[in-house]
Amino acid sequence: MSAANKNVIWFEDLSRGDVGLVGGKNSSLGEMVQQLGEKGIDVPPGFATTSDAFRAFIKANNLNEVIAEAMEMLDSGKRTLAETGKAVRAAIVAGDWPDDIREAILSAYRELSERTGNTDLSVAVRSSATAEDLPDASFAGQQETYLNVRGEAALLSTCRRCYASLFTDRAITYRKLKGFDHNQVALSIGVQLMVRSDIGGSGVMFSIDTESGFDKVVLINAAWGLGENVVQGAVTPDEYEVFKPLLETPGLKPIVEKTCGAKEIKMIYAGAAGGETKNVPTSKAERQAYVLSDEEILNLARQAATIEKHYGQPMDMEWAKDGETGRLYIVQARPETVQSRADVTALKNYTIKKTGKTLLTGLSVGAAVKAGRVCLIENVKDIDKFVDGAILVTSTTDPDWVPIMKRATAIVTDHGGRTSHAAIVSRELGLPAIVGTGNATHILHDQQEVTISCAGGEEGAVYEGIAEYEVEDVRLDNVPETRTKIMLNLADPSAAFRWWRLPADGVGLARMEFVVNSAVQVHPMALVHFDTLKDEEAKAEIAKLTRRYENKGDYFVETLARGLSRIAAVAYPKPVIVRMSDFKTNEYAELLGGRPFEPNEENPMIGFRGASRYYSDAYRDGFALECRAIKMLREEMGFDNVVVMIPFCRSPDEADKVLAVMADNGLKRGENGLQVYVMGEIPSNVIRAAEFADRFDGFSIGSNDLTQLTLGVDRDSGELANLFSESDPAVIWMIETLVARAHEAGAKVGLCGQAPSNNPAFAKILVKAGIDTISVTPDSFVAVKTNVAEAEKAGN
């Protein structure tokens, strides 16, 4: 190394191999500037001070002795952690710059100002410890970052504060826990063009789903203003997820999730030049608007995919949008170290059996369930009151909270998203957490017994009392191969990613009505005829849900398409069979605004449901919205692995009517590879199988309805439960006959009913009948797969 760059090195002269010289953060910035600029990765220009400069500063000010003495007194108990950190930081801040280091920093600052055409350029000053961001030292935020630093005097003062931040209480504690020698850790300072995200937006993104480890999506969190609020969890940010395999296909927008966060506050400049910032409330308009446009979301996702490919591993990145230029910058990138190292040979499946009432909901972190007593602490000054093994409830956390987070059994916060400090540390510690509840510190109280459940997908719940639940280990390292394809029944989009590691052959049943009920919430005809609604309360709620949509039908289409896309993404490119809505009239009526559009029926189970609705004037416009959602899912988002399935189709004539309505709405069987299946759940589907096979590409047997209608037993009747049996010879005859007749006509047959999930031995009957696919609930997948393998072996 020449004398000229002994103290300062420009980012473009650094690479990821320079961790020992400038720390993980700065070496990574240099790597991206040097290697990825031509590939569309925009990193704000800047330079880094070296670890040699830090050591020279410490030596010139005789601080080695000060630090050693302070740590010895801490270890011997003669001085508290707070006293130790304060004394060392004060000594560093009071130090004088050696002339060569001072001149190197100021010279580089002047050159950076000239490069960007500014005088007294505003810069971000970031700490990059030489032991930070390594695989075995992955906790973020141990040292400080200062924003909006302007002018030479302010820069030198802030750089000293950066050096001092190597000895914050949390950094000292962290190094002791990790076994790092205080004298072996140095600090590099990154000085970087300040992106005007104070008037734009910023956030965090991962090239992997942080909860499930699903490696085919990019997760982006976004908030208005500077990025510290997202990192610290001080706001509930927007959340976007993008499906990576379809990113490079021109014209596609594979955004599988868009959630508008509350974004209660934003961090902006306080006006001074020394890194001062302040939080101010966001406007109502800002809270209701997305921070990023679709094109910006896709831009960031492509950058994340490029960075991940270059590093060869999942990455954790910070980004910022300049409010003046609109440019999107990557301001930090480091390896993701939790999900990418998870055990892929086993899944823990938690099943809630019985709970008290739901007290709170929020974003779930982890997939576990924990029960215990609440320990409510709102200020970090009170952490000495924490009770080991309790459930920590607080407003938000930062690195100062880590010592007690390690002693908690679960964590609940008022604010924050899935990339907030509380979420990241909880993942690192293997703790379930529920963040962004909004009011946990108001609703819960000290010593209250509660159950924390993160087992239901993206939304976690806090239940009153100690719930009953089961934990099962699902082993994936010895799942047998089978000729018969074993698929999954999935309904909840928020939980779909949880099952991506199962070696399934696709999704045999994705229930549209579940997505309508949980995500859309509104009856489609109430959206079509919104202006005529007489229920003012329902009308107000619908108006609130659809406030970002000029056309209320677009709300239904986009929300439904995005929900289904999460299920389609899990299996892509394997087939995903989406059943069009199959609510009964009494269930449709419960949707917002639904009651005026639904008749009162004595027996909705065999009433106005399934195919009969789709061509009826009473629902045709609602079905058109369903078709538009499927068209968006397949053609605009790119999930052409989606197969459409028609439920409760009573006759071939009815099939013709439905297929005609679908074609009128842009879904023509055979066009753009579209396959259309029919449910085999009515005896007429079996009796006239050949005629149905002329109209559809395949059958999927619904064993519940087929049993009900074959035996004449109401499947929901408790009094007749002993008569309801999918293994009844009459039902087996129906299944065997449908398989044989469908195969004769060249159509495929699967079974998506509950029978093989409840009774894995039933799978053997299906194998003997020659079924093509069996679709089961995820928790029974391994058992059914094993039974099918045994049945196939016995049949050879």
mmCIF file of C-alpha atoms in Angstrom, residues 173-404:
data_model
loop_
_atom_site.group_PDB
_atom_site.id
_atom_site.type_symbol
_atom_site.label_atom_id
_atom_site.label_comp_id
_atom_site.label_asym_id
_atom_site.label_seq_id
_atom_site.Cartn_x
_atom_site.Cartn_y
_atom_site.Cartn_z
ATOM 1 C CA THR A 173 -21.399 -6.021 25.227
ATOM 2 C CA TYR A 174 -21.677 -7.472 21.734
ATOM 3 C CA ARG A 175 -17.926 -7.998 21.392
ATOM 4 C CA LYS A 176 -17.754 -9.644 24.795
ATOM 5 C CA LEU A 177 -20.574 -12.018 23.836
ATOM 6 C CA LYS A 178 -18.908 -12.814 20.503
ATOM 7 C CA GLY A 179 -15.474 -13.255 22.048
ATOM 8 C CA PHE A 180 -13.789 -10.438 20.110
ATOM 9 C CA ASP A 181 -10.754 -8.744 21.660
ATOM 10 C CA HIS A 182 -11.488 -5.014 21.959
ATOM 11 C CA ASN A 183 -7.951 -4.192 20.791
ATOM 12 C CA GLN A 184 -8.284 -6.415 17.721
ATOM 13 C CA VAL A 185 -11.321 -4.600 16.340
ATOM 14 C CA ALA A 186 -10.734 -1.437 14.350
ATOM 15 C CA LEU A 187 -13.112 0.984 12.706
ATOM 16 C CA SER A 188 -13.277 2.356 9.185
ATOM 17 C CA ILE A 189 -15.381 5.399 8.334
ATOM 18 C CA GLY A 190 -17.358 5.554 5.095
ATOM 19 C CA VAL A 191 -17.930 9.077 3.786
ATOM 20 C CA GLN A 192 -20.568 8.987 1.067
ATOM 21 C CA LEU A 193 -22.642 11.400 -0.987
ATOM 22 C CA MET A 194 -25.811 12.060 1.026
ATOM 23 C CA VAL A 195 -28.840 10.795 -0.886
ATOM 24 C CA ARG A 196 -31.747 13.198 -0.350
ATOM 25 C CA SER A 197 -34.008 10.460 0.954
ATOM 26 C CA ASP A 198 -35.220 12.914 3.603
ATOM 27 C CA ILE A 199 -37.506 14.253 0.881
ATOM 28 C CA GLY A 200 -37.796 10.881 -0.851
ATOM 29 C CA GLY A 201 -37.949 7.475 0.772
ATOM 30 C CA SER A 202 -35.750 4.649 1.929
ATOM 31 C CA GLY A 203 -35.767 1.203 3.438
ATOM 32 C CA VAL A 204 -34.359 -2.287 3.621
ATOM 33 C CA MET A 205 -34.589 -5.257 1.279
ATOM 34 C CA PHE A 206 -33.630 -8.923 1.335
ATOM 35 C CA SER A 207 -33.096 -11.228 -1.639
ATOM 36 C CA ILE A 208 -34.887 -13.973 0.313
ATOM 37 C CA ASP A 209 -38.129 -14.175 2.289
ATOM 38 C CA THR A 210 -37.055 -13.425 5.845
ATOM 39 C CA GLU A 211 -39.632 -15.682 7.513
ATOM 40 C CA SER A 212 -39.764 -18.818 5.372
ATOM 41 C CA GLY A 213 -36.383 -18.662 3.659
ATOM 42 C CA PHE A 214 -38.171 -18.890 0.279
ATOM 43 C CA ASP A 215 -35.294 -18.015 -2.030
ATOM 44 C CA LYS A 216 -37.229 -16.928 -5.128
ATOM 45 C CA VAL A 217 -38.525 -13.592 -3.833
ATOM 46 C CA VAL A 218 -37.144 -10.169 -2.946
ATOM 47 C CA LEU A 219 -38.649 -8.564 0.162
ATOM 48 C CA ILE A 220 -38.661 -4.739 0.216
ATOM 49 C CA ASN A 221 -39.696 -2.489 3.108
ATOM 50 C CA ALA A 222 -40.175 1.223 2.433
ATOM 51 C CA ALA A 223 -40.972 4.385 4.395
ATOM 52 C CA TRP A 224 -40.852 8.125 3.786
ATOM 53 C CA GLY A 225 -37.731 10.015 4.816
ATOM 54 C CA LEU A 226 -34.392 8.710 6.025
ATOM 55 C CA GLY A 227 -33.944 4.984 6.510
ATOM 56 C CA GLU A 228 -33.206 4.799 10.223
ATOM 57 C CA ASN A 229 -36.896 4.484 11.136
ATOM 58 C CA VAL A 230 -37.279 1.307 9.062
ATOM 59 C CA VAL A 231 -34.109 -0.237 10.490
ATOM 60 C CA GLN A 232 -35.050 0.662 14.058
ATOM 61 C CA GLY A 233 -38.677 -0.401 13.643
ATOM 62 C CA ALA A 234 -39.970 3.029 14.605
ATOM 63 C CA VAL A 235 -42.527 2.905 11.772
ATOM 64 C CA THR A 236 -44.691 0.273 10.138
ATOM 65 C CA PRO A 237 -43.393 0.415 6.558
ATOM 66 C CA ASP A 238 -44.832 -0.546 3.200
ATOM 67 C CA GLU A 239 -43.999 -4.132 2.285
ATOM 68 C CA TYR A 240 -43.490 -5.415 -1.247
ATOM 69 C CA GLU A 241 -42.420 -8.844 -2.502
ATOM 70 C CA VAL A 242 -41.282 -9.632 -6.029
ATOM 71 C CA PHE A 243 -40.851 -13.047 -7.691
ATOM 72 C CA LYS A 244 -37.284 -13.209 -9.020
ATOM 73 C CA PRO A 245 -37.560 -15.878 -11.783
ATOM 74 C CA LEU A 246 -39.937 -13.663 -13.805
ATOM 75 C CA LEU A 247 -38.101 -10.360 -13.305
ATOM 76 C CA GLU A 248 -36.180 -10.453 -16.550
ATOM 77 C CA THR A 249 -39.122 -11.328 -18.797
ATOM 78 C CA PRO A 250 -40.043 -8.124 -20.672
ATOM 79 C CA GLY A 251 -43.447 -6.687 -19.871
ATOM 80 C CA LEU A 252 -44.143 -8.719 -16.731
ATOM 81 C CA LYS A 253 -44.810 -7.265 -13.275
ATOM 82 C CA PRO A 254 -44.328 -10.180 -10.845
ATOM 83 C CA ILE A 255 -45.067 -8.167 -7.682
ATOM 84 C CA VAL A 256 -46.676 -10.800 -5.453
ATOM 85 C CA GLU A 257 -47.364 -8.525 -2.490
ATOM 86 C CA LYS A 258 -48.053 -4.826 -1.958
ATOM 87 C CA THR A 259 -49.028 -3.813 1.554
ATOM 88 C CA CYS A 260 -49.402 -0.140 2.460
ATOM 89 C CA GLY A 261 -47.889 0.452 5.902
ATOM 90 C CA ALA A 262 -48.972 3.101 8.391
ATOM 91 C CA LYS A 263 -45.675 5.034 8.046
ATOM 92 C CA GLU A 264 -46.615 7.111 11.089
ATOM 93 C CA ILE A 265 -43.527 9.351 11.110
ATOM 94 C CA LYS A 266 -40.609 10.254 8.867
ATOM 95 C CA MET A 267 -37.052 11.238 9.699
ATOM 96 C CA ILE A 268 -35.777 14.435 8.087
ATOM 97 C CA TYR A 269 -32.821 16.797 8.486
ATOM 98 C CA ALA A 270 -32.919 18.988 11.561
ATOM 99 C CA GLY A 271 -31.189 21.765 9.661
ATOM 100 C CA ALA A 272 -27.711 21.603 11.181
ATOM 101 C CA ALA A 273 -24.609 20.239 9.437
ATOM 102 C CA GLY A 274 -23.428 17.793 12.070
ATOM 103 C CA GLY A 275 -25.705 14.868 11.437
ATOM 104 C CA GLU A 276 -28.738 16.071 13.378
ATOM 105 C CA THR A 277 -32.088 14.635 12.320
ATOM 106 C CA LYS A 278 -35.620 14.729 13.666
ATOM 107 C CA ASN A 279 -38.840 12.794 13.318
ATOM 108 C CA VAL A 280 -42.011 14.545 12.199
ATOM 109 C CA PRO A 281 -45.514 13.128 11.649
ATOM 110 C CA THR A 282 -46.407 12.072 8.122
ATOM 111 C CA SER A 283 -49.416 13.569 6.365
ATOM 112 C CA LYS A 284 -52.601 11.585 5.790
ATOM 113 C CA ALA A 285 -51.749 11.511 2.092
ATOM 114 C CA GLU A 286 -48.294 10.036 2.807
ATOM 115 C CA ARG A 287 -49.740 7.377 5.085
ATOM 116 C CA GLN A 288 -52.248 6.268 2.467
ATOM 117 C CA ALA A 289 -49.806 6.303 -0.480
ATOM 118 C CA TYR A 290 -47.200 3.738 -1.474
ATOM 119 C CA VAL A 291 -43.622 5.013 -1.189
ATOM 120 C CA LEU A 292 -42.594 3.286 -4.428
ATOM 121 C CA SER A 293 -44.264 2.910 -7.813
ATOM 122 C CA ASP A 294 -44.472 -0.530 -9.435
ATOM 123 C CA GLU A 295 -41.568 0.335 -11.754
ATOM 124 C CA GLU A 296 -39.432 1.409 -8.787
ATOM 125 C CA ILE A 297 -40.289 -1.794 -6.923
ATOM 126 C CA LEU A 298 -39.213 -3.852 -9.934
ATOM 127 C CA ASN A 299 -36.059 -1.734 -10.351
ATOM 128 C CA LEU A 300 -34.995 -2.389 -6.758
ATOM 129 C CA ALA A 301 -35.829 -6.085 -7.028
ATOM 130 C CA ARG A 302 -33.655 -6.395 -10.134
ATOM 131 C CA GLN A 303 -30.803 -4.694 -8.293
ATOM 132 C CA ALA A 304 -31.243 -7.114 -5.379
ATOM 133 C CA ALA A 305 -31.155 -10.095 -7.751
ATOM 134 C CA THR A 306 -28.009 -8.731 -9.455
ATOM 135 C CA ILE A 307 -26.252 -8.206 -6.113
ATOM 136 C CA GLU A 308 -27.260 -11.679 -4.901
ATOM 137 C CA LYS A 309 -25.978 -13.291 -8.097
ATOM 138 C CA HIS A 310 -22.657 -11.456 -7.819
ATOM 139 C CA TYR A 311 -22.098 -12.447 -4.188
ATOM 140 C CA GLY A 312 -23.429 -15.964 -4.709
ATOM 141 C CA GLN A 313 -25.635 -15.858 -1.605
ATOM 142 C CA PRO A 314 -28.794 -14.220 -0.227
ATOM 143 C CA MET A 315 -28.198 -10.578 0.683
ATOM 144 C CA ASP A 316 -29.480 -7.975 3.167
ATOM 145 C CA MET A 317 -29.452 -4.481 1.617
ATOM 146 C CA GLU A 318 -30.385 -0.891 2.433
ATOM 147 C CA TRP A 319 -31.626 1.474 -0.283
ATOM 148 C CA ALA A 320 -32.530 5.139 -0.598
ATOM 149 C CA LYS A 321 -34.504 7.188 -3.110
ATOM 150 C CA ASP A 322 -33.301 10.713 -3.817
ATOM 151 C CA GLY A 323 -36.306 13.032 -3.612
ATOM 152 C CA GLU A 324 -34.668 15.571 -5.936
ATOM 153 C CA THR A 325 -33.573 13.281 -8.774
ATOM 154 C CA GLY A 326 -35.796 10.231 -8.238
ATOM 155 C CA ARG A 327 -32.728 7.943 -8.477
ATOM 156 C CA LEU A 328 -32.662 4.740 -6.439
ATOM 157 C CA TYR A 329 -29.389 3.982 -4.654
ATOM 158 C CA ILE A 330 -28.025 0.980 -2.802
ATOM 159 C CA VAL A 331 -26.318 2.293 0.335
ATOM 160 C CA GLN A 332 -25.397 -0.993 2.004
ATOM 161 C CA ALA A 333 -25.230 -4.731 1.243
ATOM 162 C CA ARG A 334 -24.200 -7.628 3.434
ATOM 163 C CA PRO A 335 -24.853 -11.395 3.522
ATOM 164 C CA GLU A 336 -28.148 -12.619 5.010
ATOM 165 C CA THR A 337 -27.167 -14.996 7.793
ATOM 166 C CA VAL A 338 -30.335 -16.535 9.257
ATOM 167 C CA GLN A 339 -32.587 -18.203 6.680
ATOM 168 C CA SER A 340 -29.719 -18.959 4.308
ATOM 169 C CA ARG A 341 -28.167 -21.100 7.070
ATOM 170 C CA ALA A 342 -31.376 -22.767 8.249
ATOM 171 C CA ASP A 343 -31.741 -26.554 8.450
ATOM 172 C CA VAL A 344 -33.414 -27.553 5.196
ATOM 173 C CA THR A 345 -33.974 -31.178 6.201
ATOM 174 C CA ALA A 346 -36.734 -30.552 8.736
ATOM 175 C CA LEU A 347 -39.744 -28.335 9.343
ATOM 176 C CA LYS A 348 -41.425 -27.678 12.690
ATOM 177 C CA ASN A 349 -45.173 -27.583 12.301
ATOM 178 C CA TYR A 350 -47.113 -25.833 15.084
ATOM 179 C CA THR A 351 -50.850 -26.461 15.302
ATOM 180 C CA ILE A 352 -53.040 -24.338 17.604
ATOM 181 C CA LYS A 353 -55.784 -26.460 19.169
ATOM 182 C CA LYS A 354 -57.627 -24.204 21.597
ATOM 183 C CA THR A 355 -57.105 -20.536 22.426
ATOM 184 C CA GLY A 356 -58.554 -17.681 24.390
ATOM 185 C CA LYS A 357 -59.827 -14.585 22.613
ATOM 186 C CA THR A 358 -57.580 -12.728 20.173
ATOM 187 C CA LEU A 359 -56.090 -9.674 21.869
ATOM 188 C CA LEU A 360 -53.812 -8.359 19.116
ATOM 189 C CA THR A 361 -52.536 -9.074 15.625
ATOM 190 C CA GLY A 362 -49.424 -7.943 13.774
ATOM 191 C CA LEU A 363 -46.695 -9.153 11.426
ATOM 192 C CA SER A 364 -45.357 -12.544 12.472
ATOM 193 C CA VAL A 365 -41.647 -13.325 12.711
ATOM 194 C CA GLY A 366 -40.746 -16.999 12.906
ATOM 195 C CA ALA A 367 -43.271 -19.829 12.650
ATOM 196 C CA ALA A 368 -43.427 -20.868 16.302
ATOM 197 C CA VAL A 369 -45.922 -20.671 19.163
ATOM 198 C CA LYS A 370 -44.924 -19.618 22.688
ATOM 199 C CA ALA A 371 -46.935 -19.069 25.846
ATOM 200 C CA GLY A 372 -45.938 -17.222 29.009
ATOM 201 C CA ARG A 373 -46.231 -14.041 31.039
ATOM 202 C CA VAL A 374 -45.899 -10.522 29.706
ATOM 203 C CA CYS A 375 -43.063 -8.268 30.846
ATOM 204 C CA LEU A 376 -43.980 -4.770 29.645
ATOM 205 C CA ILE A 377 -41.037 -2.376 29.339
ATOM 206 C CA GLU A 378 -41.411 0.874 27.434
ATOM 207 C CA ASN A 379 -38.010 2.480 28.091
ATOM 208 C CA VAL A 380 -34.574 0.930 27.647
ATOM 209 C CA LYS A 381 -33.585 2.490 30.985
ATOM 210 C CA ASP A 382 -35.881 -0.033 32.687
ATOM 211 C CA ILE A 383 -34.461 -3.195 31.136
ATOM 212 C CA ASP A 384 -33.048 -4.291 34.486
ATOM 213 C CA LYS A 385 -36.683 -5.021 35.439
ATOM 214 C CA PHE A 386 -36.997 -7.733 32.790
ATOM 215 C CA VAL A 387 -37.910 -11.210 34.033
ATOM 216 C CA ASP A 388 -36.003 -14.081 32.381
ATOM 217 C CA GLY A 389 -38.194 -16.237 30.146
ATOM 218 C CA ALA A 390 -40.995 -13.668 29.906
ATOM 219 C CA ILE A 391 -42.601 -12.319 26.735
ATOM 220 C CA LEU A 392 -41.062 -8.905 26.106
ATOM 221 C CA VAL A 393 -43.666 -6.287 25.151
ATOM 222 C CA THR A 394 -42.411 -2.850 24.137
ATOM 223 C CA SER A 395 -42.960 -0.060 21.640
ATOM 224 C CA THR A 396 -39.823 -0.655 19.565
ATOM 225 C CA THR A 397 -36.267 -1.928 20.033
ATOM 226 C CA ASP A 398 -32.760 -0.902 19.028
ATOM 227 C CA PRO A 399 -29.374 -2.573 19.659
ATOM 228 C CA ASP A 400 -29.427 -1.437 23.305
ATOM 229 C CA TRP A 401 -32.258 -3.932 23.902
ATOM 230 C CA VAL A 402 -30.335 -6.994 22.695
ATOM 231 C CA PRO A 403 -29.188 -8.175 26.165
ATOM 232 C CA ILE A 404 -32.777 -8.659 27.366
#
